[in-house]
Structures are given as C-alpha cells and as structure tokens.
PDB file of C-alpha atoms in Angstrom:
ATOM      1  CA  MET A   1     227.842 -87.386 -42.065  1.00 64.00           C
ATOM      2  CA  ASP A   2     225.096 -89.731 -41.502  1.00 79.00           C
ATOM      3  CA  ILE A   3     223.091 -91.292 -44.206  1.00 81.00           C
ATOM      4  CA  HIS A   4     219.538 -91.761 -43.298  1.00 86.00           C
ATOM      5  CA  PRO A   5     217.383 -94.099 -45.281  1.00 89.00           C
ATOM      6  CA  GLU A   6     214.606 -91.532 -45.357  1.00 90.00           C
ATOM      7  CA  ASP A   7     216.868 -88.999 -47.002  1.00 89.00           C
ATOM      8  CA  VAL A   8     217.889 -91.536 -49.610  1.00 90.00           C
ATOM      9  CA  ILE A   9     214.260 -92.446 -50.329  1.00 94.00           C
ATOM     10  CA  ILE A  10     213.270 -88.772 -50.547  1.00 94.00           C
ATOM     11  CA  SER A  11     216.187 -88.120 -52.876  1.00 93.00           C
ATOM     12  CA  ILE A  12     215.195 -91.055 -55.075  1.00 95.00           C
ATOM     13  CA  ILE A  13     211.565 -89.877 -55.105  1.00 96.00           C
ATOM     14  CA  ASN A  14     212.745 -86.356 -55.975  1.00 95.00           C
ATOM     15  CA  VAL A  15     214.845 -87.674 -58.841  1.00 95.00           C
ATOM     16  CA  VAL A  16     211.975 -89.839 -60.129  1.00 95.00           C
ATOM     17  CA  VAL A  17     209.448 -86.989 -59.834  1.00 95.00           C
ATOM     18  CA  LEU A  18     211.895 -84.590 -61.475  1.00 93.00           C
ATOM     19  CA  PHE A  19     212.498 -87.125 -64.253  1.00 90.00           C
ATOM     20  CA  ILE A  20     208.776 -87.587 -64.826  1.00 92.00           C
ATOM     21  CA  LEU A  21     208.130 -83.815 -64.822  1.00 91.00           C
ATOM     22  CA  LEU A  22     211.020 -83.133 -67.148  1.00 88.00           C
ATOM     23  CA  ARG A  23     209.900 -85.962 -69.398  1.00 87.00           C
ATOM     24  CA  LEU A  24     206.362 -84.642 -69.539  1.00 88.00           C
ATOM     25  CA  ILE A  25     207.428 -81.052 -70.106  1.00 88.00           C
ATOM     26  CA  LEU A  26     210.610 -81.302 -72.200  1.00 88.00           C
ATOM     27  CA  TRP A  27     210.478 -84.714 -73.883  1.00 87.00           C
ATOM     28  CA  LYS A  28     208.187 -83.610 -76.712  1.00 87.00           C
ATOM     29  CA  HIS A  29     210.311 -80.524 -77.350  1.00 88.00           C
ATOM     30  CA  VAL A  30     213.576 -82.473 -77.329  1.00 88.00           C
ATOM     31  CA  ILE A  31     212.184 -85.195 -79.620  1.00 90.00           C
ATOM     32  CA  ARG A  32     210.740 -82.560 -81.973  1.00 91.00           C
ATOM     33  CA  TYR A  33     214.063 -80.635 -81.996  1.00 92.00           C
ATOM     34  CA  LEU A  34     216.032 -83.822 -82.691  1.00 92.00           C
ATOM     35  CA  SER A  35     213.649 -84.952 -85.447  1.00 93.00           C
ATOM     36  CA  GLU A  36     213.721 -81.464 -87.025  1.00 93.00           C
ATOM     37  CA  ARG A  37     217.493 -81.474 -86.832  1.00 94.00           C
ATOM     38  CA  SER A  38     217.596 -84.955 -88.322  1.00 94.00           C
ATOM     39  CA  ALA A  39     215.214 -83.888 -91.107  1.00 95.00           C
ATOM     40  CA  ARG A  40     217.275 -80.745 -91.752  1.00 94.00           C
ATOM     41  CA  ILE A  41     220.489 -82.765 -91.959  1.00 93.00           C
ATOM     42  CA  LYS A  42     218.796 -85.328 -94.229  1.00 95.00           C
ATOM     43  CA  LYS A  43     217.480 -82.487 -96.441  1.00 94.00           C
ATOM     44  CA  GLN A  44     220.946 -80.927 -96.636  1.00 94.00           C
ATOM     45  CA  PHE A  45     222.397 -84.328 -97.507  1.00 93.00           C
ATOM     46  CA  ASP A  46     219.749 -84.848-100.220  1.00 93.00           C
ATOM     47  CA  ASP A  47     220.347 -81.332-101.560  1.00 92.00           C
ATOM     48  CA  ALA A  48     224.068 -82.062-101.669  1.00 92.00           C
ATOM     49  CA  LYS A  49     223.382 -85.277-103.614  1.00 94.00           C
ATOM     50  CA  ASP A  50     221.108 -83.371-106.018  1.00 93.00           C
ATOM     51  CA  LYS A  51     223.722 -80.672-106.524  1.00 93.00           C
ATOM     52  CA  GLU A  52     226.367 -83.323-107.079  1.00 93.00           C
ATOM     53  CA  GLN A  53     224.115 -85.012-109.652  1.00 94.00           C
ATOM     54  CA  GLN A  54     223.461 -81.653-111.341  1.00 94.00           C
ATOM     55  CA  ALA A  55     227.192 -80.945-111.352  1.00 92.00           C
ATOM     56  CA  LEU A  56     227.884 -84.334-112.935  1.00 92.00           C
ATOM     57  CA  THR A  57     225.148 -83.709-115.524  1.00 93.00           C
ATOM     58  CA  LEU A  58     226.532 -80.259-116.296  1.00 92.00           C
ATOM     59  CA  MET A  59     230.034 -81.682-116.501  1.00 92.00           C
ATOM     60  CA  SER A  60     228.943 -84.378-118.962  1.00 91.00           C
ATOM     61  CA  GLN A  61     227.072 -81.743-121.018  1.00 90.00           C
ATOM     62  CA  TYR A  62     230.167 -79.539-120.935  1.00 89.00           C
ATOM     63  CA  ASP A  63     232.378 -82.426-122.061  1.00 86.00           C
ATOM     64  CA  GLU A  64     229.893 -83.238-124.840  1.00 87.00           C
ATOM     65  CA  LYS A  65     229.810 -79.606-125.962  1.00 85.00           C
ATOM     66  CA  ILE A  66     233.602 -79.470-125.969  1.00 83.00           C
ATOM     67  CA  GLY A  67     233.640 -82.646-128.036  1.00 81.00           C
ATOM     68  CA  ASN A  68     231.092 -81.140-130.419  1.00 82.00           C
ATOM     69  CA  LEU A  69     233.110 -77.928-130.627  1.00 80.00           C
ATOM     70  CA  ASP A  70     236.251 -79.874-131.484  1.00 79.00           C
ATOM     71  CA  GLU A  71     234.355 -81.781-134.169  1.00 81.00           C
ATOM     72  CA  ARG A  72     232.731 -78.598-135.467  1.00 81.00           C
ATOM     73  CA  ASP A  73     236.117 -76.860-135.497  1.00 81.00           C
ATOM     74  CA  ARG A  74     237.582 -79.725-137.516  1.00 83.00           C
ATOM     75  CA  GLU A  75     234.639 -79.558-139.923  1.00 86.00           C
ATOM     76  CA  MET A  76     234.997 -75.782-140.246  1.00 87.00           C
ATOM     77  CA  LEU A  77     238.738 -76.170-140.842  1.00 84.00           C
ATOM     78  CA  LEU A  78     238.145 -78.772-143.543  1.00 88.00           C
ATOM     79  CA  ALA A  79     235.441 -76.614-145.125  1.00 89.00           C
ATOM     80  CA  SER A  80     237.789 -73.617-145.064  1.00 89.00           C
ATOM     81  CA  LYS A  81     240.553 -75.663-146.664  1.00 89.00           C
ATOM     82  CA  GLU A  82     238.161 -76.846-149.369  1.00 90.00           C
ATOM     83  CA  ARG A  83     236.967 -73.280-150.026  1.00 91.00           C
ATOM     84  CA  ALA A  84     240.557 -72.055-150.156  1.00 88.00           C
ATOM     85  CA  SER A  85     241.469 -74.864-152.540  1.00 89.00           C
ATOM     86  CA  LYS A  86     238.508 -74.068-154.806  1.00 92.00           C
ATOM     87  CA  GLU A  87     239.344 -70.366-154.720  1.00 90.00           C
ATOM     88  CA  ALA A  88     242.966 -71.165-155.566  1.00 88.00           C
ATOM     89  CA  GLU A  89     241.812 -73.288-158.488  1.00 90.00           C
ATOM     90  CA  LEU A  90     239.530 -70.483-159.679  1.00 91.00           C
ATOM     91  CA  ILE A  91     242.361 -67.978-159.385  1.00 90.00           C
ATOM     92  CA  LEU A  92     244.688 -70.280-161.326  1.00 90.00           C
ATOM     93  CA  GLU A  93     242.042 -70.828-164.020  1.00 92.00           C
ATOM     94  CA  LYS A  94     241.486 -67.077-164.280  1.00 91.00           C
ATOM     95  CA  ALA A  95     245.243 -66.506-164.448  1.00 88.00           C
ATOM     96  CA  HIS A  96     245.548 -69.112-167.216  1.00 90.00           C
ATOM     97  CA  ASP A  97     242.628 -67.538-169.073  1.00 90.00           C
ATOM     98  CA  ASP A  98     244.122 -64.064-168.650  1.00 88.00           C
ATOM     99  CA  ALA A  99     247.498 -65.347-169.825  1.00 88.00           C
ATOM    100  CA  ALA A 100     245.878 -66.984-172.876  1.00 90.00           C
ATOM    101  CA  ILE A 101     244.067 -63.721-173.671  1.00 91.00           C
ATOM    102  CA  MET A 102     247.293 -61.765-173.273  1.00 91.00           C
ATOM    103  CA  ILE A 103     249.150 -64.214-175.527  1.00 91.00           C
ATOM    104  CA  ARG A 104     246.374 -64.045-178.142  1.00 92.00           C
ATOM    105  CA  ASP A 105     246.395 -60.227-177.970  1.00 89.00           C
ATOM    106  CA  ALA A 106     250.191 -60.208-178.300  1.00 89.00           C
ATOM    107  CA  GLU A 107     250.003 -62.578-181.279  1.00 90.00           C
ATOM    108  CA  ASN A 108     247.359 -60.335-182.890  1.00 90.00           C
ATOM    109  CA  ARG A 109     249.519 -57.275-182.277  1.00 91.00           C
ATOM    110  CA  ILE A 110     252.528 -59.086-183.711  1.00 90.00           C
ATOM    111  CA  ALA A 111     250.518 -60.110-186.768  1.00 89.00           C
ATOM    112  CA  MET A 112     249.264 -56.538-187.217  1.00 91.00           C
ATOM    113  CA  GLU A 113     252.769 -55.122-186.808  1.00 88.00           C
ATOM    114  CA  LYS A 114     254.097 -57.755-189.202  1.00 88.00           C
ATOM    115  CA  THR A 115     251.415 -56.852-191.742  1.00 90.00           C
ATOM    116  CA  GLN A 116     252.156 -53.171-191.245  1.00 90.00           C
ATOM    117  CA  ALA A 117     255.900 -53.801-191.581  1.00 87.00           C
ATOM    118  CA  LEU A 118     255.259 -55.778-194.779  1.00 85.00           C
ATOM    119  CA  GLU A 119     253.097 -52.988-196.136  1.00 86.00           C
ATOM    120  CA  GLU A 120     255.756 -50.442-195.264  1.00 84.00           C
ATOM    121  CA  ALA A 121     258.408 -52.648-196.836  1.00 83.00           C
ATOM    122  CA  HIS A 122     256.172 -53.087-199.885  1.00 82.00           C
ATOM    123  CA  GLU A 123     255.770 -49.316-200.148  1.00 83.00           C
ATOM    124  CA  GLU A 124     259.518 -48.817-199.674  1.00 82.00           C
ATOM    125  CA  VAL A 125     260.312 -51.442-202.322  1.00 80.00           C
ATOM    126  CA  THR A 126     257.793 -49.799-204.601  1.00 80.00           C
ATOM    127  CA  ARG A 127     259.352 -46.391-204.062  1.00 79.00           C
ATOM    128  CA  LEU A 128     262.863 -47.779-204.531  1.00 78.00           C
ATOM    129  CA  ALA A 129     261.810 -49.685-207.671  1.00 75.00           C
ATOM    130  CA  ALA A 130     260.214 -46.571-209.100  1.00 74.00           C
ATOM    131  CA  ASP A 131     263.300 -44.595-208.211  1.00 75.00           C
ATOM    132  CA  MET A 132     265.512 -47.166-209.883  1.00 73.00           C
ATOM    133  CA  ALA A 133     263.308 -47.368-212.903  1.00 70.00           C
ATOM    134  CA  SER A 134     263.306 -43.600-213.300  1.00 71.00           C
ATOM    135  CA  ARG A 135     267.081 -43.524-213.074  1.00 69.00           C
ATOM    136  CA  ILE A 136     267.345 -46.320-215.561  1.00 71.00           C
ATOM    137  CA  LEU A 137     264.973 -44.679-217.952  1.00 68.00           C
ATOM    138  CA  HIS A 138     266.098 -41.190-217.081  1.00 54.00           C
ATOM    139  CA  ARG A 139     262.677 -40.046-217.103  1.00 54.00           C
ATOM    140  CA  GLU A 140     259.862 -39.616-214.706  1.00 58.00           C
ATOM    141  CA  VAL A 141     257.589 -42.558-214.223  1.00 58.00           C
ATOM    142  CA  SER A 142     253.928 -42.187-213.445  1.00 68.00           C
ATOM    143  CA  ALA A 143     252.119 -43.828-210.514  1.00 71.00           C
ATOM    144  CA  SER A 144     250.538 -46.417-212.801  1.00 74.00           C
ATOM    145  CA  ASP A 145     253.964 -47.263-214.176  1.00 70.00           C
ATOM    146  CA  ASN A 146     255.196 -47.685-210.610  1.00 69.00           C
ATOM    147  CA  GLU A 147     252.402 -50.058-209.781  1.00 75.00           C
ATOM    148  CA  ASN A 148     253.059 -52.128-212.868  1.00 76.00           C
ATOM    149  CA  VAL A 149     256.748 -52.360-212.062  1.00 70.00           C
ATOM    150  CA  VAL A 150     256.016 -53.374-208.473  1.00 72.00           C
ATOM    151  CA  GLU A 151     253.493 -55.967-209.528  1.00 77.00           C
ATOM    152  CA  ASP A 152     255.957 -57.432-211.970  1.00 76.00           C
ATOM    153  CA  PHE A 153     258.648 -57.392-209.300  1.00 72.00           C
ATOM    154  CA  PHE A 154     256.536 -59.303-206.817  1.00 73.00           C
ATOM    155  CA  LYS A 155     255.338 -61.810-209.385  1.00 67.00           C
TER     156      LYS A 155
END
C-alpha cells in the first residue's frame, strides 16, 4: 500500500468539505435539539422544585392542622368534662331536692297519721270512758254526758 500525498490531500479536503456541509446543514438542528433538551430538563428540574415546595407547604399545613386538631380535641374534652360535671351537679341538686320533698311528704304523712291515731285514740278513750261510766252508774249515758266526761278526763 502506497500512500500518495494527493490522496491524503483529497481525503483532508473531503473531510473538511464534509465537516463544513454537515455544520451548515445539521449544526442548527443539533444546537436547537440540545437547547430544547436543556430547557426541558431545566423545566423538569424547576417543576420538581415547585412540587417539592408545594409538598413542604402541604406538609407544614398538615402538621399545623394536626396540631390544631389536638388542641381542639383537648378543648372539646375539657368542655365535655365541664358539661358532665355541671350535669352531675344538677342531678345531685335535683336528687337532694327530691329527697327533701320526699322527707317533707313523709313527715306530713306521719303527722297526719299521728293526728288520726290520736283522734282514734281519743274516740276510743271516749267510748271506753262512756262505757265505764255507764257501768259505774248502771244506767245509759247520753252523748252529751259522754262528751262532758271525756272533756273532764282530758282536763
């Protein structure tokens, strides 16, 4: 194989011409493709940063809401305890009032029964006194005599 200087020069000229033609024809397309690709990658990177920022914002909002829910739950629990305590106090007051009413009613009933028992005893004593008086006197005593005897007995 012989290397001729003309072949080398022709090959160099061919490479240079091919380079110039390819540069004129393809260079704009390659540069445009690379810049579009670079812009697309940059846009995806920016979108990823935005989404990360949104995620961090949402996460902080979520944490804040959870904190608020915990605080609200504590407040609701305290309010419920207070309501339950007030209701318990009202129930106890009502029970005490009901018990006082029941005791007063029982005392009234006792007083009425006592009065009735005294009246019955008074009538029985009156009847017995009249009975005794009639036996003593061997005669029948009238109702007015009975009353007089009873009155004298109680005096």
